Amino acid sequence: MSLDPSYLEYPMRGRGYDHALYPWSALHERPPVKWPKGSVAVWVCVSLEWFPITPTDAPFRAPGHMATAYPDFRHYTARDYGNRVGAWRFLDAFDKVGAQATFATNAAVAERYPELVCTVMDGGHEVIAHSTDMNGTIDGSLTEDAEGALVGEAVRRLTAATGVKPKGWLSIARSQSFRTLDLLKQHGLTYCCDWVNDELPYRFTNGLIDLPLNHELSDRTIIAVQQQSADSWALSLEDAFDWLATEAARTGSARMLPIHVTPYIMGLPYRIEAFERLLARLSARQECWFARGDAIVEEWSAQA
Amino acid sequence: MLEGSADPGLYDYAPYRGRRKVVWPDGKTVAVWVAPNLEYYEIDPPSHPRRKAWVRPHPDVVGYSHRDHSNRVSHWRMADVMSRHGFPGSVSLSVALCQHHPEVVADGVARGWEFFSHGIYNTRYAYEMSEEQERAIIEDSIRTVREATGQTIRGWLAPALTHTPRTLDLIAEYGLDYTCDLYHDDQVQEVKVKSGRLASIPYSLEVNDHYGFFVYNMSGREYADTLIRQFERLAAEGEQSGTVMCIPLHAYLIGQPHRIGPFEEALRHIAADGRAWIARAGEIVDAWRAQQ
């Protein structure tokens, strides 16, 4: 028994990464960053998702998508609940503490639910692109033409529905191909949120910026996957904030806490209060700067 | 091992009750070692016939970038917490990290950490390697770690826990002193090998941060509490005969901002207790070996 000899060859084994997508850089060695207010930017990012009742499995079925045989009324409606009810609870919660957030929005949501997206924008929140709908997944199995068309359509339809060209992009499940970064750049986007390897923005080789949206802190990971309670999720977020505020004070460099929430998960009646309490506690902290993704990217770019 | 045999013949049965007393320095009852896994996962590794490296077609952006968090952010956060409470690391090292990010390896050296091999990359698996191929990765590990750190590796944790029937015999033949791949005991144990000697030092899957967060779905606070319970029991039982507690870590998990604070409290608890011999893996194996 033996493996092919090439399995013990390591052509990319050298200084830096095994790819050229971005250069290596250690957070603690970078020049300090400062925010206009406070030392921890709290970036709340809401996913606005529409799951067609006709799911597609290519390239892959999005997390949270239909699960039973057709027609899956159960999951179609439970997900749409987020757009009808949960997202409105979020908007009230943000108003209460004066927080501005980012809404990663399927183009289909902007087209189908203009009342929601108008209220999001009137509230001073940011809308970024989040594919066409929850069938619009990307991975390395997608052809270049299909992926280019998907990104282009998502940006064009979202822009048409909102009247504003988005600066940011979040892929479904943060899943990309090797071409995605260049396609996002070509379609005029400034930043994406998919790469979770850092805790401040950084620049890809092609000039696009990554604003890392920590997936470990999301309501999907902690509540839907790890099956913790909403209170446990909120406590973890507070622990994270405490640590980052201490680290910012110790290092003299600002930090960022990304809070990725989903209306059909955290917007439920029995969970929303934990989210509201978290927002209230954070807003009472002098280190807290509630900021939209584009504001963080702009502040960081001006200093980087 | 006895290849193909139902009992792999790795060790003799030894009941926990009535063992000869193992003594740790200064009357401590439990040897505590911390094992940070310093790893490099390739973004586009070659395929292996028995195991896929990534769930998604390459690039698996979340899988890859999550692990990259260690080498940009969380290694230093984790290492600072360990240093603050007097815990050296015994590093399970993807040795190619010495080439990719020597800064991370140099930081461990500067902190006085011990290095052992965790294969070349955590995306290259040993299953189905020929003897010659497996010798090549052992020799590569010895050479690479020696050049990068000046240390001669004394231990082995198989890359991504992938083995061949020859692995334990081969690492013993090359003079390595311990394996971290066997989970049958809470004390150091002798492993049966064809030549030389090999000790099994308790590593742990059960209190590995990966298991804590992704098998048992614990919060950071629940994991910290688990470590304290593990410590309390092993410290108490160690009065009969010295026990070993390992805390196996991955910076991209334990070094996340919501987990590192509770983890620091667990280390503070263990360091303040007074029953812990906080040591490196090699020191623990040496102290045990001297009593055999």
Coordinates of C-alpha atoms in Angstrom, one line a residue:
Chain A
M1 CA 0.0 0.0 0.0
S2 CA 1.3 3.4 -0.9
L3 CA 0.0 6.9 -1.8
D4 CA 0.8 8.6 -5.1
P5 CA 4.3 10.1 -4.7
S6 CA 2.8 13.6 -5.4
Y7 CA 1.0 13.3 -2.1
L8 CA 4.4 13.9 -0.4
E9 CA 5.3 16.9 -2.6
Y10 CA 4.6 20.4 -1.2
P11 CA 5.0 22.9 -4.0
M12 CA 3.4 25.8 -1.9
R13 CA 5.5 25.1 1.2
G14 CA 7.2 28.5 1.7
R15 CA 7.0 31.8 3.4
G16 CA 3.5 33.2 3.7
Y17 CA 0.4 31.6 2.5
D18 CA -0.2 28.8 0.1
H19 CA -2.2 31.3 -2.1
A20 CA -1.9 34.9 -3.2
L21 CA -5.4 36.1 -2.2
Y22 CA -4.1 38.2 0.7
P23 CA -0.8 38.7 2.5
W24 CA -0.1 37.4 6.1
S25 CA -0.2 40.0 8.8
A26 CA -0.5 39.6 12.6
L27 CA -3.1 41.7 14.3
H28 CA -1.0 42.6 17.3
E29 CA 1.8 44.0 15.1
R30 CA -0.3 46.4 13.1
P31 CA -0.4 50.2 13.8
P32 CA -3.2 51.0 16.2
V33 CA -6.6 51.9 14.9
K34 CA -9.0 54.4 16.5
W35 CA -12.7 54.8 16.1
P36 CA -14.6 58.1 16.3
K37 CA -16.2 56.9 19.5
G38 CA -15.3 54.2 21.9
S39 CA -12.7 51.4 21.4
V40 CA -15.0 48.6 20.3
A41 CA -17.0 48.9 17.1
V42 CA -20.1 46.8 17.6
W43 CA -21.2 45.8 14.1
V44 CA -24.6 44.3 14.0
C45 CA -25.3 42.5 10.7
V46 CA -28.8 41.2 10.0
S47 CA -29.4 38.7 7.2
L48 CA -32.6 39.3 5.2
E49 CA -33.3 36.0 3.5
W50 CA -36.0 34.7 1.2
F51 CA -36.0 30.9 0.7
P52 CA -37.9 29.8 -2.4
I53 CA -40.1 26.8 -1.6
T54 CA -38.3 25.2 -4.6
P55 CA -34.8 24.7 -3.3
T56 CA -31.8 24.0 -5.5
D57 CA -28.9 21.8 -4.5
A58 CA -26.3 23.2 -6.9
P59 CA -23.8 24.4 -5.9
F60 CA -25.3 23.5 -2.4
R61 CA -28.4 23.9 -0.4
A62 CA -28.2 27.0 1.8
P63 CA -28.2 26.5 5.6
G64 CA -31.8 26.9 6.9
H65 CA -33.3 26.0 3.5
M66 CA -36.2 23.6 2.9
A67 CA -35.9 20.3 4.6
T68 CA -39.0 18.2 3.9
A69 CA -40.4 16.8 0.7
Y70 CA -42.1 19.4 -1.5
P71 CA -44.1 21.5 -0.6
D72 CA -42.3 22.3 2.7
F73 CA -44.8 24.8 4.1
R74 CA -43.1 24.4 7.5
H75 CA -39.7 25.8 6.6
Y76 CA -40.9 28.2 3.9
T77 CA -43.2 30.0 6.3
A78 CA -40.9 29.8 9.4
R79 CA -38.2 31.5 7.4
D80 CA -40.5 34.1 5.9
Y81 CA -41.6 34.8 9.5
G82 CA -38.3 36.6 9.9
N83 CA -39.1 39.1 7.1
R84 CA -42.7 39.7 8.3
V85 CA -42.2 39.8 12.0
G86 CA -38.7 39.2 13.3
A87 CA -36.9 41.9 11.3
W88 CA -39.5 44.5 12.6
R89 CA -38.6 43.5 16.1
F90 CA -35.0 44.0 15.3
L91 CA -35.7 47.5 13.9
D92 CA -37.5 48.5 17.1
A93 CA -34.7 47.1 19.2
F94 CA -32.1 49.2 17.2
D95 CA -34.2 52.3 17.5
K96 CA -34.4 51.9 21.3
V97 CA -30.6 52.2 21.6
G98 CA -30.0 54.3 18.6
A99 CA -27.9 51.7 16.9
Q100 CA -27.3 51.7 13.2
A101 CA -26.8 48.2 11.6
T102 CA -26.0 46.5 8.4
F103 CA -28.7 44.5 6.6
A104 CA -27.3 41.8 4.2
T105 CA -30.2 41.5 1.9
N106 CA -31.2 39.1 -0.8
A107 CA -32.2 41.1 -3.9
A108 CA -35.5 39.1 -3.8
V109 CA -36.3 40.5 -0.3
A110 CA -35.7 44.1 -1.5
E111 CA -38.0 43.5 -4.5
R112 CA -40.7 41.5 -2.7
Y113 CA -40.9 43.5 0.6
P114 CA -40.2 47.1 -0.2
E115 CA -41.9 48.3 3.0
L116 CA -39.3 46.4 5.0
V117 CA -36.3 47.6 3.1
C118 CA -37.5 51.3 2.9
T119 CA -37.9 51.2 6.7
V120 CA -34.4 49.8 7.0
M121 CA -32.9 52.6 4.9
D122 CA -35.0 55.3 6.5
G123 CA -33.7 54.1 9.9
G124 CA -30.2 55.0 8.8
H125 CA -29.1 51.4 8.4
E126 CA -26.9 50.1 5.6
V127 CA -28.1 47.6 3.0
I128 CA -25.4 45.3 1.5
A129 CA -25.8 42.6 -1.2
H130 CA -26.5 39.0 -0.1
S131 CA -27.0 37.2 -3.4
T132 CA -30.3 37.0 -5.3
D133 CA -32.2 34.7 -3.0
M134 CA -31.3 31.7 -0.8
N135 CA -30.9 29.5 -4.0
G136 CA -28.0 31.8 -5.0
T137 CA -25.2 29.9 -3.4
I138 CA -21.6 30.0 -4.6
D139 CA -18.7 27.6 -4.4
G140 CA -15.8 26.3 -6.5
S141 CA -18.1 24.1 -8.6
L142 CA -19.9 27.0 -10.2
T143 CA -18.8 28.0 -13.7
E144 CA -17.2 31.4 -14.1
D145 CA -20.1 32.6 -16.3
A146 CA -22.7 31.4 -13.9
E147 CA -21.0 33.0 -10.9
G148 CA -20.4 36.3 -12.8
A149 CA -24.1 36.4 -13.8
L150 CA -25.2 35.6 -10.2
V151 CA -23.1 38.4 -8.6
G152 CA -24.1 40.9 -11.4
E153 CA -27.8 40.1 -11.0
A154 CA -27.7 40.3 -7.3
V155 CA -26.1 43.7 -7.3
R156 CA -28.2 45.0 -10.2
R157 CA -31.5 43.9 -8.7
L158 CA -30.7 45.2 -5.2
T159 CA -29.6 48.5 -6.6
A160 CA -32.8 48.8 -8.7
A161 CA -35.0 48.0 -5.7
T162 CA -33.2 50.3 -3.2
G163 CA -31.9 53.1 -5.4
V164 CA -28.5 52.7 -3.8
K165 CA -25.5 50.8 -5.0
P166 CA -24.3 48.5 -2.2
K167 CA -20.7 48.8 -1.0
G168 CA -20.7 45.4 0.8
W169 CA -21.3 41.7 0.0
L170 CA -22.1 38.7 2.1
S171 CA -22.1 35.3 0.4
I172 CA -24.6 32.7 1.5
A173 CA -22.8 30.6 4.2
R174 CA -19.8 32.9 3.5
S175 CA -19.0 30.4 0.7
Q176 CA -16.9 31.6 -2.3
S177 CA -15.0 30.2 -5.2
F178 CA -11.4 31.2 -6.1
R179 CA -12.9 33.7 -8.5
T180 CA -15.3 35.4 -6.2
L181 CA -13.0 38.1 -4.8
D182 CA -12.2 39.3 -8.4
L183 CA -15.9 39.2 -9.4
L184 CA -16.9 41.3 -6.4
K185 CA -14.2 43.8 -7.3
Q186 CA -15.3 43.9 -10.9
H187 CA -18.9 44.6 -9.9
G188 CA -17.9 47.7 -7.9
L189 CA -18.1 46.3 -4.4
T190 CA -15.8 47.8 -1.7
Y191 CA -15.9 45.0 0.9
C192 CA -17.0 41.5 1.6
C193 CA -17.7 39.8 5.0
D194 CA -16.9 36.2 4.2
W195 CA -13.4 35.5 5.4
V196 CA -13.4 35.0 9.2
N197 CA -9.6 34.9 9.7
D198 CA -9.3 38.4 11.4
E199 CA -10.9 40.7 13.8
L200 CA -10.3 44.0 11.9
P201 CA -10.7 44.8 8.3
Y202 CA -7.8 43.9 5.9
R203 CA -7.2 44.3 2.2
F204 CA -7.1 41.5 -0.3
T205 CA -4.4 41.5 -2.9
N206 CA -6.9 42.8 -5.5
G207 CA -7.9 45.8 -3.4
L208 CA -11.2 44.5 -2.1
I209 CA -11.5 44.7 1.7
D210 CA -12.6 42.0 4.1
L211 CA -14.8 43.0 7.0
P212 CA -14.7 39.7 8.9
L213 CA -18.2 38.7 10.1
N214 CA -17.3 36.2 12.9
H215 CA -19.4 33.1 12.2
E216 CA -18.7 31.6 15.7
L217 CA -20.6 34.5 17.4
S218 CA -23.6 34.3 15.1
D219 CA -27.1 33.3 16.4
R220 CA -27.0 30.6 13.7
T221 CA -23.9 28.9 15.2
I222 CA -24.6 29.3 18.9
I223 CA -28.4 28.8 18.9
A224 CA -29.3 26.9 15.7
V225 CA -26.2 24.7 15.5
Q226 CA -24.9 24.5 19.1
Q227 CA -28.4 24.6 20.5
Q228 CA -27.5 27.1 23.3
S229 CA -30.2 29.4 24.7
A230 CA -30.6 33.0 23.7
D231 CA -29.4 34.0 27.1
S232 CA -26.3 31.9 26.7
W233 CA -25.7 33.5 23.3
A234 CA -26.1 37.0 24.8
L235 CA -23.7 36.1 27.7
S236 CA -21.1 34.9 25.2
L237 CA -21.4 38.2 23.3
E238 CA -21.0 40.2 26.5
D239 CA -17.9 38.1 27.4
A240 CA -16.5 38.9 24.0
F241 CA -17.2 42.6 24.4
D242 CA -15.5 42.6 27.8
W243 CA -12.5 40.9 26.4
L244 CA -12.2 43.1 23.4
A245 CA -12.6 46.3 25.5
T246 CA -9.9 45.1 27.8
E247 CA -7.6 44.2 24.9
A248 CA -8.2 47.6 23.3
A249 CA -7.3 49.3 26.5
R250 CA -4.2 47.1 26.9
T251 CA -2.9 47.5 23.3
G252 CA -4.1 51.0 22.6
S253 CA -5.8 49.7 19.4
A254 CA -9.5 49.6 18.7
R255 CA -11.3 46.3 18.2
M256 CA -14.5 45.2 16.6
L257 CA -17.4 42.9 17.7
P258 CA -19.4 41.5 14.8
I259 CA -22.9 40.4 15.8
H260 CA -24.5 38.4 13.0
V261 CA -28.2 37.8 13.6
T262 CA -31.1 36.2 11.7
P263 CA -34.7 37.5 12.1
Y264 CA -36.2 34.0 12.0
I265 CA -33.8 32.9 14.8
M266 CA -33.2 35.8 17.2
G267 CA -36.4 37.6 16.3
L268 CA -38.7 35.1 18.0
P269 CA -40.9 36.2 20.9
Y270 CA -39.1 34.1 23.4
R271 CA -35.6 35.2 22.3
I272 CA -35.9 38.8 21.3
E273 CA -35.7 40.1 24.9
A274 CA -32.2 38.6 25.3
F275 CA -31.1 40.5 22.2
E276 CA -32.7 43.7 23.4
R277 CA -31.0 43.3 26.8
L278 CA -27.7 42.7 25.1
L279 CA -28.0 45.8 23.0
A280 CA -29.0 47.9 26.1
R281 CA -26.0 46.6 28.1
L282 CA -23.6 47.3 25.2
S283 CA -25.0 50.8 24.6
A284 CA -24.5 51.7 28.2
R285 CA -20.7 51.0 27.8
Q286 CA -18.5 53.9 27.0
E287 CA -16.3 51.7 24.9
C288 CA -19.2 50.8 22.5
W289 CA -19.5 52.3 19.1
F290 CA -22.5 50.9 17.2
A291 CA -21.4 51.2 13.6
R292 CA -22.6 50.1 10.1
G293 CA -20.1 48.0 8.1
D294 CA -19.4 50.8 5.7
A295 CA -18.6 53.2 8.5
I296 CA -16.1 50.7 10.0
V297 CA -14.5 50.2 6.6
E298 CA -14.2 53.9 5.9
E299 CA -12.7 54.7 9.3
W300 CA -10.2 51.8 8.9
S301 CA -9.3 52.7 5.3
A302 CA -8.5 56.3 6.3
Q303 CA -6.0 54.9 8.8
A304 CA -4.6 51.9 7.0
Chain B
M1 CA 0.7 -3.0 16.7
L2 CA -0.5 -6.4 15.7
E3 CA -1.8 -5.6 12.3
G4 CA -5.1 -7.2 11.5
S5 CA -5.5 -8.6 15.0
A6 CA -8.8 -7.8 16.9
D7 CA -6.7 -6.6 19.8
P8 CA -4.1 -4.2 18.3
G9 CA -1.7 -5.2 21.1
L10 CA -0.8 -1.7 22.0
Y11 CA -0.5 -2.3 25.8
D12 CA -1.2 -4.7 28.7
Y13 CA -4.4 -4.3 30.7
A14 CA -3.6 -2.5 34.0
P15 CA -6.4 -1.9 36.5
Y16 CA -6.6 1.7 37.8
R17 CA -7.0 0.4 41.4
G18 CA -3.9 -0.6 43.3
R19 CA -1.2 0.8 40.9
R20 CA 2.3 1.5 42.1
K21 CA 2.4 5.2 43.2
V22 CA 3.7 7.6 40.7
V23 CA 5.2 10.7 42.4
W24 CA 5.4 14.2 40.8
P25 CA 7.9 16.8 41.9
D26 CA 7.2 18.8 45.1
G27 CA 4.4 16.5 46.2
K28 CA 2.1 17.7 43.4
T29 CA -0.7 15.2 42.6
V30 CA -1.5 16.0 38.9
A31 CA 0.8 16.9 36.1
V32 CA -0.9 19.5 33.9
W33 CA 0.2 20.2 30.4
V34 CA -1.2 22.5 27.8
A35 CA -1.0 21.3 24.2
P36 CA -1.7 24.1 21.7
N37 CA -2.1 22.7 18.2
L38 CA -0.1 25.1 15.9
E39 CA -1.4 24.1 12.5
Y40 CA -1.3 24.9 8.9
Y41 CA -4.2 23.7 6.7
E42 CA -3.8 24.0 3.0
I43 CA -6.4 25.9 0.9
D44 CA -6.1 23.5 -2.0
P45 CA -4.5 20.2 -0.8
P46 CA -4.2 17.1 -3.1
S47 CA -7.0 14.6 -2.6
H48 CA -6.5 11.6 -0.4
P49 CA -8.3 8.3 -1.3
R50 CA -9.6 7.8 2.2
R51 CA -10.5 11.3 3.6
K52 CA -11.6 14.6 2.2
A53 CA -9.7 17.6 3.5
W54 CA -12.6 20.1 3.3
V55 CA -16.3 19.8 3.3
R56 CA -16.8 22.3 0.5
P57 CA -15.1 22.4 -2.9
H58 CA -11.9 24.4 -2.6
P59 CA -11.6 27.0 -1.3
D60 CA -13.7 26.2 1.8
V61 CA -13.6 29.8 2.9
V62 CA -15.0 29.4 6.4
G63 CA -13.0 26.2 7.1
Y64 CA -9.8 27.7 5.9
S65 CA -10.1 31.2 7.2
H66 CA -11.4 30.1 10.6
R67 CA -8.1 28.2 11.1
D68 CA -6.1 31.1 9.7
H69 CA -7.5 33.1 12.6
S70 CA -4.9 31.3 14.7
N71 CA -2.0 32.5 12.8
R72 CA -3.1 36.2 12.4
V73 CA -4.9 36.8 15.7
S74 CA -5.6 34.2 18.3
H75 CA -2.3 32.4 18.8
W76 CA -0.9 35.5 20.6
R77 CA -4.1 36.0 22.6
M78 CA -4.0 32.3 23.8
A79 CA -0.3 32.3 24.3
D80 CA -0.4 35.5 26.4
V81 CA -3.0 34.1 28.7
M82 CA -1.0 30.9 29.1
S83 CA 2.2 32.9 29.9
R84 CA 0.4 35.1 32.4
H85 CA -0.5 32.1 34.5
G86 CA 2.7 30.2 34.1
F87 CA 1.6 27.5 31.6
P88 CA 4.2 26.6 28.9
G89 CA 3.0 24.9 25.8
S90 CA 3.9 21.5 24.4
V91 CA 3.1 22.2 20.8
S92 CA 1.4 19.8 18.4
L93 CA 3.0 21.3 15.3
S94 CA 2.1 21.1 11.6
V95 CA 5.8 21.3 10.8
A96 CA 5.2 23.2 7.5
L97 CA 4.1 26.1 9.7
C98 CA 7.9 26.6 10.2
Q99 CA 8.1 27.6 6.5
H100 CA 4.7 29.4 6.2
H101 CA 4.6 31.5 9.4
P102 CA 7.9 31.2 11.2
E103 CA 6.8 34.1 13.4
V104 CA 4.2 31.9 15.1
V105 CA 6.8 29.2 15.8
A106 CA 9.4 31.7 17.0
D107 CA 6.9 33.1 19.5
G108 CA 6.5 29.6 21.0
V109 CA 10.3 29.2 21.1
A110 CA 10.7 32.5 22.9
R111 CA 8.1 31.4 25.5
G112 CA 10.1 28.2 26.2
W113 CA 7.6 25.9 24.6
E114 CA 8.3 22.3 23.6
F115 CA 7.6 21.2 20.0
F116 CA 6.5 17.8 18.8
S117 CA 5.2 16.7 15.4
H118 CA 1.6 16.8 14.2
G119 CA 2.6 15.9 10.6
I120 CA 3.6 18.2 7.7
Y121 CA 0.2 19.8 7.2
N122 CA -3.1 19.0 8.9
T123 CA -4.5 18.5 5.4
R124 CA -2.1 15.5 4.6
Y125 CA -3.2 12.2 6.0
A126 CA -1.0 9.2 6.8
Y127 CA -3.6 6.5 5.9
E128 CA -2.2 4.2 3.2
M129 CA 1.3 5.5 3.3
S130 CA 4.0 3.0 2.5
E131 CA 6.8 2.5 5.1
E132 CA 9.1 4.6 3.0
Q133 CA 6.5 7.5 2.8
E134 CA 5.9 7.4 6.5
R135 CA 9.6 7.4 7.3
A136 CA 9.8 10.5 5.0
I137 CA 7.3 12.5 7.0
I138 CA 9.0 11.5 10.3
E139 CA 12.4 12.5 9.0
D140 CA 11.0 15.7 7.5
S141 CA 9.4 16.5 10.9
I142 CA 12.7 15.9 12.8
R143 CA 14.7 17.9 10.3
T144 CA 12.2 20.8 10.0
V145 CA 11.7 21.3 13.7
R146 CA 15.4 21.1 14.4
E147 CA 16.2 23.8 11.9
A148 CA 13.4 26.1 13.1
T149 CA 13.7 25.7 16.8
G150 CA 16.9 23.9 17.7
Q151 CA 14.8 21.2 19.4
T152 CA 14.7 17.5 18.6
I153 CA 11.1 16.4 18.6
R154 CA 10.3 13.8 21.3
G155 CA 6.6 13.2 20.6
W156 CA 4.0 12.6 17.9
L157 CA 0.4 13.4 17.4
A158 CA -0.6 11.9 14.1
P159 CA -1.6 14.5 11.4
A160 CA -5.4 14.9 11.8
L161 CA -5.1 11.7 13.9
T162 CA -4.4 9.6 10.9
H163 CA -2.2 6.5 11.5
T164 CA -0.8 3.4 9.8
P165 CA -0.2 0.1 11.6
R166 CA 3.5 1.0 11.6
T167 CA 3.3 4.5 13.1
L168 CA 4.1 3.7 16.7
D169 CA 6.9 1.3 15.9
L170 CA 8.5 3.8 13.5
I171 CA 8.4 6.8 15.9
A172 CA 10.0 4.6 18.6
E173 CA 12.6 3.4 16.2
Y174 CA 13.5 7.1 15.4
G175 CA 14.0 7.6 19.2
L176 CA 10.8 9.6 19.9
D177 CA 9.7 9.2 23.6
Y178 CA 6.0 9.7 23.6
T179 CA 2.8 9.4 21.6
C180 CA -0.3 11.5 22.1
D181 CA -2.6 9.3 20.0
L182 CA -3.8 6.8 22.7
Y183 CA -6.7 7.6 25.0
H184 CA -6.9 4.6 27.3
D185 CA -5.7 6.1 30.6
D186 CA -5.3 9.0 32.9
Q187 CA -1.6 8.1 33.7
V188 CA 1.5 7.8 31.5
Q189 CA 1.6 4.2 30.2
E190 CA 4.1 2.0 28.4
V191 CA 3.3 1.2 24.7
K192 CA 4.4 -2.0 23.1
V193 CA 6.7 -1.3 20.2
K194 CA 9.1 -3.5 18.1
S195 CA 12.2 -1.6 19.1
G196 CA 13.1 1.0 21.6
R197 CA 10.6 2.4 24.2
L198 CA 7.5 4.5 23.8
A199 CA 5.3 6.1 26.4
S200 CA 1.7 7.1 25.9
I201 CA 1.1 10.5 27.6
P202 CA -2.6 11.3 28.2
Y203 CA -3.7 13.9 25.6
S204 CA -7.4 14.2 25.6
L205 CA -10.2 14.2 23.1
E206 CA -12.9 14.7 25.8
V207 CA -11.6 18.0 27.1
N208 CA -10.1 19.0 23.8
D209 CA -11.5 22.5 22.9
H210 CA -12.6 21.1 19.5
Y211 CA -14.7 18.4 21.3
G212 CA -16.0 20.9 23.8
F213 CA -17.3 23.4 21.2
F214 CA -18.2 21.2 18.2
V215 CA -19.0 17.8 19.7
Y216 CA -20.5 18.8 23.0
N217 CA -21.6 22.3 21.8
M218 CA -20.5 24.0 25.0
S219 CA -20.4 27.7 25.7
G220 CA -17.0 29.1 26.6
R221 CA -18.1 29.2 30.3
E222 CA -19.3 25.6 30.2
Y223 CA -15.9 24.5 28.7
A224 CA -14.0 26.4 31.4
D225 CA -16.1 24.7 34.0
T226 CA -15.4 21.3 32.4
L227 CA -11.6 21.9 32.7
I228 CA -12.0 22.8 36.4
R229 CA -14.0 19.6 37.1
Q230 CA -11.5 17.5 35.2
F231 CA -8.7 19.1 37.2
E232 CA -10.4 18.7 40.6
R233 CA -11.0 15.0 40.1
L234 CA -7.5 14.2 38.7
A235 CA -5.9 16.3 41.4
A236 CA -7.8 14.4 44.1
E237 CA -7.1 10.9 42.6
G238 CA -3.5 11.8 42.1
E239 CA -2.9 11.5 45.8
Q240 CA -2.9 7.7 45.3
S241 CA -0.7 7.9 42.2
G242 CA 0.2 10.9 40.1
T243 CA -2.3 11.6 37.3
V244 CA -1.9 13.6 34.1
M245 CA -4.3 16.3 32.8
C246 CA -3.8 17.6 29.3
I247 CA -5.6 20.7 27.9
P248 CA -5.4 20.4 24.1
L249 CA -6.2 23.7 22.4
H250 CA -6.6 25.3 19.0
A251 CA -6.1 29.1 19.1
Y252 CA -8.8 29.6 16.5
L253 CA -11.3 28.1 18.9
I254 CA -10.2 28.9 22.5
G255 CA -8.8 32.3 21.3
Q256 CA -12.1 33.6 20.1
P257 CA -13.1 36.7 22.1
H258 CA -16.1 35.1 23.8
R259 CA -14.1 32.0 25.0
I260 CA -10.7 33.3 26.1
G261 CA -12.0 35.2 29.2
P262 CA -13.6 32.1 30.8
F263 CA -10.6 30.0 29.8
E264 CA -8.2 32.4 31.6
E265 CA -10.3 31.9 34.7
A266 CA -9.9 28.1 34.5
L267 CA -6.1 28.5 34.2
R268 CA -6.1 30.9 37.1
H269 CA -8.0 28.3 39.2
I270 CA -5.6 25.5 38.3
A271 CA -2.4 27.6 38.9
A272 CA -3.7 28.8 42.2
D273 CA -4.8 25.4 43.5
G274 CA -1.3 24.2 44.5
R275 CA -1.8 20.6 43.5
A276 CA -0.8 21.0 39.9
W277 CA 2.7 20.3 38.5
I278 CA 2.5 22.6 35.5
A279 CA 5.0 21.0 33.0
R280 CA 5.9 20.2 29.5
A281 CA 5.1 16.8 27.9
G282 CA 8.7 15.7 27.8
E283 CA 9.3 16.6 31.5
I284 CA 6.2 14.5 32.5
V285 CA 7.4 11.5 30.5
D286 CA 10.9 11.8 31.9
A287 CA 9.6 12.0 35.5
W288 CA 7.4 8.9 34.9
R289 CA 10.2 7.0 33.1
A290 CA 12.6 7.6 36.0
Q291 CA 10.2 5.7 38.3
Q292 CA 9.7 2.6 36.1

